[in-house]
Structure formats: C-alpha cells, structure tokens
C-alpha cells in the first residue's frame, strides 16, 4: 500500500522557473477528468515526481513528452495506482479522478482500474484466442451470457478498428497476429470493460510505420468517446495526434499547453531546446 509522506518531510527546494501552464487554452471549458495537485512520488530515496499539477480534460488526447527517466511513465502509472505494485513507493499531494481522491483507502483499486484502462509499450495479448482475450474482462466482471459476450467482442474489435481483419479467426491464438494487430487487440481488450480513460505508455514504439499509423488513426477516433493520455518519445507523433502536451523534465512538468502552442511557440526555453533536438 502506498504511504503518504508526512507534512514536515524535508524537501529539496526547487529553484527552477515555475512550470508554465496555460489556463486560458482553447480546451479549458471542458470537464476535468484527472486533477493532479502538488503530487510528489518517491522510489525509496529517489524523488521521481516533483510537485506535479495537471488537469486532464475529457474527450481529448493528452501527450506526455520528455527524455528517458523524466517521470512520464511513472506519472501515468500513478493515475491508475499501478505504482502501488512497487513496495518502496511513497507519495504526497493528491490525484483526483472525477473529483474523487484515488489514493484514499475507501476507493477500491479494482473500481479505478475498470474506469482507467491501460495499453502498454509492447503488445501483451494473453496466450488465448482472440475471442477469449476480449471476453476476459467482461467475464471477470460476471458476464457469462454468450450472446452478450459475442456482442461485446464484436463491438470492442470494431472500436479498435480490427474487426474486419480478425472476424473469421476469432478462435485462433492471438499470438498468430502481427505486432500491430496484437496492439489493437490489446486496445480492444481495454475497450471491452468500457473504461472512461485510456492510458497508453508508448503504444507504438515496438511497431512498424504502417502499424503506427493505424494506431494513431485509432487514437483520433477513440477520443470521441474516451479521454486518452499517451506517453511518447516521438514528438512528431505528439504533434500529430494530441490536443494538449505536457513536457516533463527531471520529474517536473516544465510546460503544459495546447499542442500547437507547445510546438510552435513554447514559453519555456527548456521546452524549445527539447523539441528542437538540443537534448534528449
């Protein structure tokens, strides 16, 4: 279980310029899904996330960019409490999902992860049939009726834009699919439990360019019904598919704004240096 740091914990004073967050962006009127308030996270003595303040809006794609080791993946794993799997993790501050503090002891982690699904860097289908991969979550939630499961499987595969490719091979092992198809199967498996938010941790880093394009097109379609937070090293990808972008550096959010502004007129020199390739 994650332990909260006591208030009088001695902390290193951050002398860097204050994070640049534009509260007047063109998407500011949308409903907030995740609100992160002064959130800190330590792996033992390592201060991995430092005073994070971010608001994630619904029906948007929010990209998290930054060099390796800057806290991107740690942040999204905090959003569905996967960080609790690491025994030495400690946190302070708050993360609220739809106005509910996610680390409170009265918030069942299973309930949170039903609402906040995750797609990982490498495709990780179960060693089962395509059908059983998608039906797994609904079955865990008590759905046994085959007709209902059939409908969920088809709807989820259509939602992941892969139904036409696999509809005649539903009972074949998912390992027989290409890497790009496996990743879309994993997205369909996520959709099957009807989440509200989809977290994606470098979902195309192991894919070829054609498969990457299909996943990017899928993300654009999915944001009509879901809120998506995607970690990516690929700045061109962030520019193509996201509505807002947060630039992380050394565990801090340096700048958070509409994506077109981040990439055309960043307000922090460190952001400009990163997106122009001067480091990272």
CSV table of C-alpha atoms in Angstrom, one decimal:
chain,number,residue,atom,x,y,z
A,1,UNK,CA,0.0,0.0,0.0
A,2,UNK,CA,1.3,3.4,-0.8
A,3,UNK,CA,2.3,5.5,2.2
A,4,UNK,CA,1.8,9.3,2.2
A,5,UNK,CA,4.8,11.4,3.3
A,6,UNK,CA,4.3,13.4,6.5
A,7,UNK,CA,3.9,17.1,6.1
A,8,UNK,CA,7.1,18.1,7.8
A,9,UNK,CA,9.2,15.9,5.5
A,10,UNK,CA,12.4,17.9,4.5
A,11,UNK,CA,12.2,18.5,0.8
A,12,UNK,CA,14.7,19.9,-1.7
A,13,UNK,CA,13.7,23.5,-2.7
A,14,UNK,CA,13.1,23.8,-6.5
A,15,UNK,CA,14.8,26.9,-7.8
A,16,UNK,CA,13.9,26.2,-11.4
A,17,UNK,CA,11.4,28.6,-13.1
A,18,UNK,CA,7.8,27.8,-12.3
A,19,UNK,CA,6.1,25.4,-14.6
A,20,UNK,CA,4.3,27.1,-17.4
A,21,UNK,CA,0.6,26.1,-17.5
A,22,UNK,CA,-1.8,27.9,-19.7
A,23,UNK,CA,-5.2,28.1,-18.0
A,24,UNK,CA,-6.7,30.0,-20.9
A,25,UNK,CA,-6.2,27.3,-23.5
A,26,UNK,CA,-8.9,26.7,-26.1
A,27,UNK,CA,-10.0,23.5,-24.2
A,28,UNK,CA,-10.2,25.0,-20.8
A,29,UNK,CA,-14.0,24.8,-20.7
A,30,UNK,CA,-14.1,21.0,-20.9
A,31,UNK,CA,-14.8,18.8,-18.0
A,32,UNK,CA,-11.8,17.8,-15.9
A,33,UNK,CA,-11.2,14.0,-15.7
A,34,UNK,CA,-8.0,14.0,-13.7
A,35,UNK,CA,-6.8,16.7,-11.4
A,36,UNK,CA,-3.3,16.4,-10.1
A,37,UNK,CA,-2.4,18.7,-7.1
A,38,UNK,CA,1.1,19.2,-5.8
A,39,UNK,CA,1.8,15.5,-6.4
A,40,UNK,CA,5.1,14.0,-5.4
A,41,UNK,CA,6.4,10.4,-5.7
A,42,UNK,CA,9.5,8.8,-4.3
A,43,UNK,CA,11.0,5.4,-5.2
A,44,UNK,CA,12.8,4.9,-1.9
A,45,UNK,CA,15.1,8.0,-1.7
A,46,UNK,CA,14.7,8.9,-5.4
A,47,UNK,CA,12.3,11.8,-5.9
A,48,UNK,CA,10.8,10.7,-9.2
A,49,UNK,CA,7.8,13.2,-9.5
A,50,UNK,CA,8.0,16.7,-8.1
A,51,UNK,CA,5.0,18.9,-7.3
A,52,UNK,CA,3.0,17.8,-10.4
A,53,UNK,CA,0.0,20.0,-11.2
A,54,UNK,CA,-2.0,18.9,-14.2
A,55,UNK,CA,-5.6,18.9,-15.3
A,56,UNK,CA,-6.6,16.3,-17.9
A,57,UNK,CA,-9.8,17.1,-19.8
A,58,UNK,CA,-12.3,14.6,-21.2
A,59,UNK,CA,-12.5,13.6,-24.9
A,60,UNK,CA,-9.0,14.9,-25.5
A,61,UNK,CA,-5.7,13.3,-26.3
A,62,UNK,CA,-3.1,14.5,-23.8
A,63,UNK,CA,0.5,13.7,-24.8
A,64,UNK,CA,3.3,13.4,-22.2
A,65,UNK,CA,6.7,14.0,-23.7
A,66,UNK,CA,10.2,14.3,-22.3
A,67,UNK,CA,13.6,12.4,-22.3
A,68,UNK,CA,14.1,9.0,-20.8
A,69,UNK,CA,13.8,8.9,-17.0
A,70,UNK,CA,11.9,12.1,-16.7
A,71,UNK,CA,8.8,10.6,-14.9
A,72,UNK,CA,6.4,10.2,-17.9
A,73,UNK,CA,5.6,6.6,-17.3
A,74,UNK,CA,5.6,6.9,-13.5
A,75,UNK,CA,3.0,9.7,-13.8
A,76,UNK,CA,0.5,7.7,-15.9
A,77,UNK,CA,1.1,4.6,-13.7
A,78,UNK,CA,0.1,6.8,-10.7
A,79,UNK,CA,-3.2,7.6,-12.4
A,80,UNK,CA,-4.4,4.0,-12.1
A,81,UNK,CA,-2.4,3.2,-9.0
A,82,UNK,CA,-0.1,0.8,-10.7
A,83,UNK,CA,2.7,2.4,-8.8
A,84,UNK,CA,1.4,0.6,-5.7
A,85,UNK,CA,2.9,-2.6,-7.1
A,86,UNK,CA,6.3,-1.1,-6.1
A,87,UNK,CA,6.7,-1.6,-2.3
A,88,UNK,CA,9.2,1.3,-1.8
A,89,UNK,CA,6.9,4.0,-3.3
A,90,UNK,CA,5.8,6.9,-1.2
A,91,UNK,CA,3.6,9.8,-2.3
A,92,UNK,CA,2.3,13.2,-1.2
A,93,UNK,CA,-0.2,15.6,-2.7
A,94,UNK,CA,-3.4,14.4,-4.4
A,95,UNK,CA,-4.7,12.9,-7.7
A,96,UNK,CA,-8.4,13.2,-8.2
A,97,UNK,CA,-10.4,11.2,-10.8
A,98,UNK,CA,-13.7,13.0,-11.4
A,99,UNK,CA,-13.4,14.8,-8.0
A,100,UNK,CA,-12.6,11.6,-6.1
A,101,UNK,CA,-9.1,11.2,-4.4
A,102,UNK,CA,-7.8,8.0,-6.0
A,103,UNK,CA,-5.3,7.1,-3.2
A,104,UNK,CA,-8.0,7.2,-0.4
A,105,UNK,CA,-8.3,3.8,1.3
A,106,UNK,CA,-12.1,3.8,0.6
A,107,UNK,CA,-11.5,3.9,-3.2
A,108,UNK,CA,-11.2,0.2,-4.4
A,109,UNK,CA,-8.3,0.0,-6.8
A,110,UNK,CA,-10.3,-2.5,-8.9
A,111,UNK,CA,-13.0,0.1,-9.4
A,112,UNK,CA,-10.5,2.7,-10.5
A,113,UNK,CA,-8.8,0.4,-13.0
A,114,UNK,CA,-12.2,-0.5,-14.5
A,115,UNK,CA,-12.6,3.2,-15.3
A,116,UNK,CA,-9.0,3.8,-16.2
A,117,UNK,CA,-7.6,1.2,-18.7
A,118,UNK,CA,-4.1,0.9,-19.8
A,119,UNK,CA,-2.2,-0.2,-23.0
A,120,UNK,CA,1.4,-0.9,-22.6
A,121,UNK,CA,4.6,-0.3,-24.7
A,122,UNK,CA,4.8,-3.8,-26.1
A,123,UNK,CA,1.7,-5.8,-27.2
A,124,UNK,CA,0.8,-8.2,-24.4
A,125,UNK,CA,-2.1,-10.3,-25.5
A,126,UNK,CA,-3.0,-13.3,-23.4
A,127,UNK,CA,-2.0,-16.8,-24.7
A,128,UNK,CA,-5.6,-17.3,-25.6
A,129,UNK,CA,-7.8,-17.0,-28.6
A,130,UNK,CA,-8.7,-13.5,-30.0
A,131,UNK,CA,-12.2,-14.0,-28.7
A,132,UNK,CA,-11.1,-15.0,-25.2
A,133,UNK,CA,-8.7,-12.1,-25.0
A,134,UNK,CA,-11.5,-9.6,-25.5
A,135,UNK,CA,-14.1,-11.6,-23.4
A,136,UNK,CA,-11.7,-11.9,-20.4
A,137,UNK,CA,-12.5,-8.7,-18.7
A,138,UNK,CA,-16.3,-8.9,-19.1
A,139,UNK,CA,-16.2,-12.5,-17.7
A,140,UNK,CA,-14.2,-11.3,-14.7
A,141,UNK,CA,-17.0,-8.8,-14.1
A,142,UNK,CA,-19.6,-11.6,-14.1
A,143,UNK,CA,-20.9,-11.6,-17.7
A,144,UNK,CA,-21.4,-15.2,-18.7
A,145,UNK,CA,-24.2,-15.0,-21.4
A,146,UNK,CA,-22.6,-15.9,-24.7
A,147,UNK,CA,-24.8,-13.7,-26.8
A,148,UNK,CA,-23.8,-10.7,-24.7
A,149,UNK,CA,-20.2,-11.7,-24.8
A,150,UNK,CA,-20.4,-12.0,-28.6
A,151,UNK,CA,-21.8,-8.5,-28.8
A,152,UNK,CA,-19.1,-7.1,-26.6
A,153,UNK,CA,-16.3,-8.9,-28.5
A,154,UNK,CA,-17.6,-7.5,-31.9
A,155,UNK,CA,-18.2,-4.0,-30.5
A,156,UNK,CA,-14.7,-3.9,-28.9
A,157,UNK,CA,-12.9,-5.2,-32.0
A,158,UNK,CA,-14.8,-2.7,-34.2
A,159,UNK,CA,-13.9,0.0,-31.7
A,160,UNK,CA,-10.3,-0.9,-32.1
A,161,UNK,CA,-10.6,-0.9,-35.9
A,162,UNK,CA,-9.6,-4.6,-36.3
A,163,UNK,CA,-12.9,-6.4,-36.6
A,164,UNK,CA,-12.7,-6.9,-40.4
A,165,UNK,CA,-9.1,-8.3,-40.1
A,166,UNK,CA,-9.9,-10.9,-37.5
A,167,UNK,CA,-13.7,-11.7,-37.7
A,168,UNK,CA,-13.0,-15.0,-39.4
A,169,UNK,CA,-10.3,-16.1,-37.0
A,170,UNK,CA,-11.7,-15.2,-33.6
A,171,UNK,CA,-10.9,-18.6,-32.1
A,172,UNK,CA,-7.3,-18.6,-33.3
A,173,UNK,CA,-4.5,-17.7,-30.8
A,174,UNK,CA,-3.8,-14.0,-30.7
A,175,UNK,CA,-0.1,-14.7,-30.8
A,176,UNK,CA,-0.6,-15.5,-34.5
A,177,UNK,CA,-1.3,-11.9,-35.3
A,178,UNK,CA,1.3,-9.2,-36.3
A,179,UNK,CA,2.6,-6.9,-33.7
A,180,UNK,CA,0.4,-4.0,-34.9
A,181,UNK,CA,-2.7,-6.3,-34.8
A,182,UNK,CA,-1.7,-7.6,-31.4
A,183,UNK,CA,-1.6,-4.0,-30.1
A,184,UNK,CA,-5.0,-3.2,-31.4
A,185,UNK,CA,-6.3,-6.5,-29.8
A,186,UNK,CA,-4.9,-5.1,-26.5
A,187,UNK,CA,-6.8,-1.9,-27.1
A,188,UNK,CA,-9.9,-3.8,-27.9
A,189,UNK,CA,-9.4,-5.8,-24.6
A,190,UNK,CA,-9.2,-2.5,-22.8
A,191,UNK,CA,-12.4,-1.2,-24.5
A,192,UNK,CA,-14.3,-4.4,-23.6
A,193,UNK,CA,-14.7,-3.2,-19.9
A,194,UNK,CA,-16.0,0.2,-21.1
A,195,UNK,CA,-13.4,2.5,-19.5
A,196,UNK,CA,-13.7,6.2,-19.2
A,197,UNK,CA,-10.0,6.9,-19.7
A,198,UNK,CA,-7.3,5.0,-21.7
A,199,UNK,CA,-3.7,5.3,-20.6
A,200,UNK,CA,-1.1,4.5,-23.4
A,201,UNK,CA,2.5,4.0,-22.5
A,202,UNK,CA,4.5,4.3,-25.7
A,203,UNK,CA,1.9,2.1,-27.6
A,204,UNK,CA,3.7,2.3,-31.0
A,205,UNK,CA,7.3,2.2,-30.0
A,206,UNK,CA,7.6,-1.5,-31.0
A,207,UNK,CA,5.6,-1.2,-34.2
A,208,UNK,CA,6.4,-0.6,-37.8
A,209,UNK,CA,5.4,2.7,-39.5
A,210,UNK,CA,2.2,1.3,-41.1
A,211,UNK,CA,1.0,-0.2,-37.8
A,212,UNK,CA,1.9,3.0,-36.0
A,213,UNK,CA,-0.2,5.0,-38.5
A,214,UNK,CA,-3.2,2.7,-37.8
A,215,UNK,CA,-2.9,3.1,-34.1
A,216,UNK,CA,-2.6,6.9,-34.4
A,217,UNK,CA,-5.7,7.0,-36.6
A,218,UNK,CA,-7.5,4.8,-34.0
A,219,UNK,CA,-6.5,7.2,-31.2
A,220,UNK,CA,-8.1,10.1,-33.1
A,221,UNK,CA,-11.3,8.1,-33.5
A,222,UNK,CA,-11.3,6.9,-29.8
A,223,UNK,CA,-11.1,10.3,-28.3
A,224,UNK,CA,-14.8,10.9,-29.4
A,225,UNK,CA,-15.8,8.5,-26.6
A,226,UNK,CA,-12.8,8.3,-24.3
A,227,UNK,CA,-10.2,10.5,-22.7
A,228,UNK,CA,-6.7,9.4,-23.8
A,229,UNK,CA,-3.3,10.1,-22.1
A,230,UNK,CA,-0.4,8.9,-24.2
A,231,UNK,CA,3.3,8.8,-23.3
A,232,UNK,CA,5.5,9.1,-26.3
A,233,UNK,CA,9.2,9.7,-27.2
A,234,UNK,CA,8.0,10.6,-30.7
A,235,UNK,CA,7.5,14.3,-30.8
A,236,UNK,CA,6.1,14.2,-34.3
A,237,UNK,CA,3.5,11.7,-33.0
A,238,UNK,CA,2.6,14.0,-30.2
A,239,UNK,CA,2.2,16.9,-32.6
A,240,UNK,CA,0.0,14.8,-35.0
A,241,UNK,CA,-2.4,13.3,-32.6
A,242,UNK,CA,-2.7,15.2,-29.3
A,243,UNK,CA,-4.8,18.2,-28.2
A,244,UNK,CA,-2.6,19.1,-25.3
A,245,UNK,CA,1.0,18.3,-24.4
A,246,UNK,CA,2.9,18.2,-21.1
A,247,UNK,CA,6.7,18.4,-21.2
A,248,UNK,CA,8.3,16.6,-18.3
A,249,UNK,CA,12.0,17.0,-17.3
A,250,UNK,CA,13.7,15.6,-14.2
A,251,UNK,CA,10.4,14.7,-12.6
A,252,UNK,CA,8.8,18.1,-13.2
A,253,UNK,CA,6.2,19.5,-15.6
A,254,UNK,CA,8.1,22.2,-17.3
A,255,UNK,CA,5.3,23.3,-19.6
A,256,UNK,CA,1.7,22.3,-20.3
A,257,UNK,CA,-0.4,23.8,-23.1
A,258,UNK,CA,-2.3,23.3,-26.3
A,259,UNK,CA,-0.1,21.1,-28.5
A,260,UNK,CA,0.1,23.6,-31.4
A,261,UNK,CA,1.4,26.2,-29.0
A,262,UNK,CA,3.9,23.9,-27.4
A,263,UNK,CA,5.4,23.0,-30.7
A,264,UNK,CA,5.2,26.4,-32.4
A,265,UNK,CA,5.7,29.0,-29.6
A,266,UNK,CA,6.9,27.3,-26.4
A,267,UNK,CA,7.2,29.7,-23.5
A,268,UNK,CA,10.0,27.9,-21.7
A,269,UNK,CA,13.5,27.8,-23.2
A,270,UNK,CA,13.9,24.2,-21.9
A,271,UNK,CA,10.8,23.1,-23.9
A,272,UNK,CA,12.2,24.8,-27.0
A,273,UNK,CA,15.6,23.1,-26.5
A,274,UNK,CA,13.9,19.7,-26.2
A,275,UNK,CA,11.6,19.9,-29.2
A,276,UNK,CA,14.3,21.3,-31.3
A,277,UNK,CA,16.6,18.4,-30.5
A,278,UNK,CA,19.2,20.1,-28.4
A,279,UNK,CA,19.0,17.4,-25.8
A,280,UNK,CA,17.0,14.2,-25.0
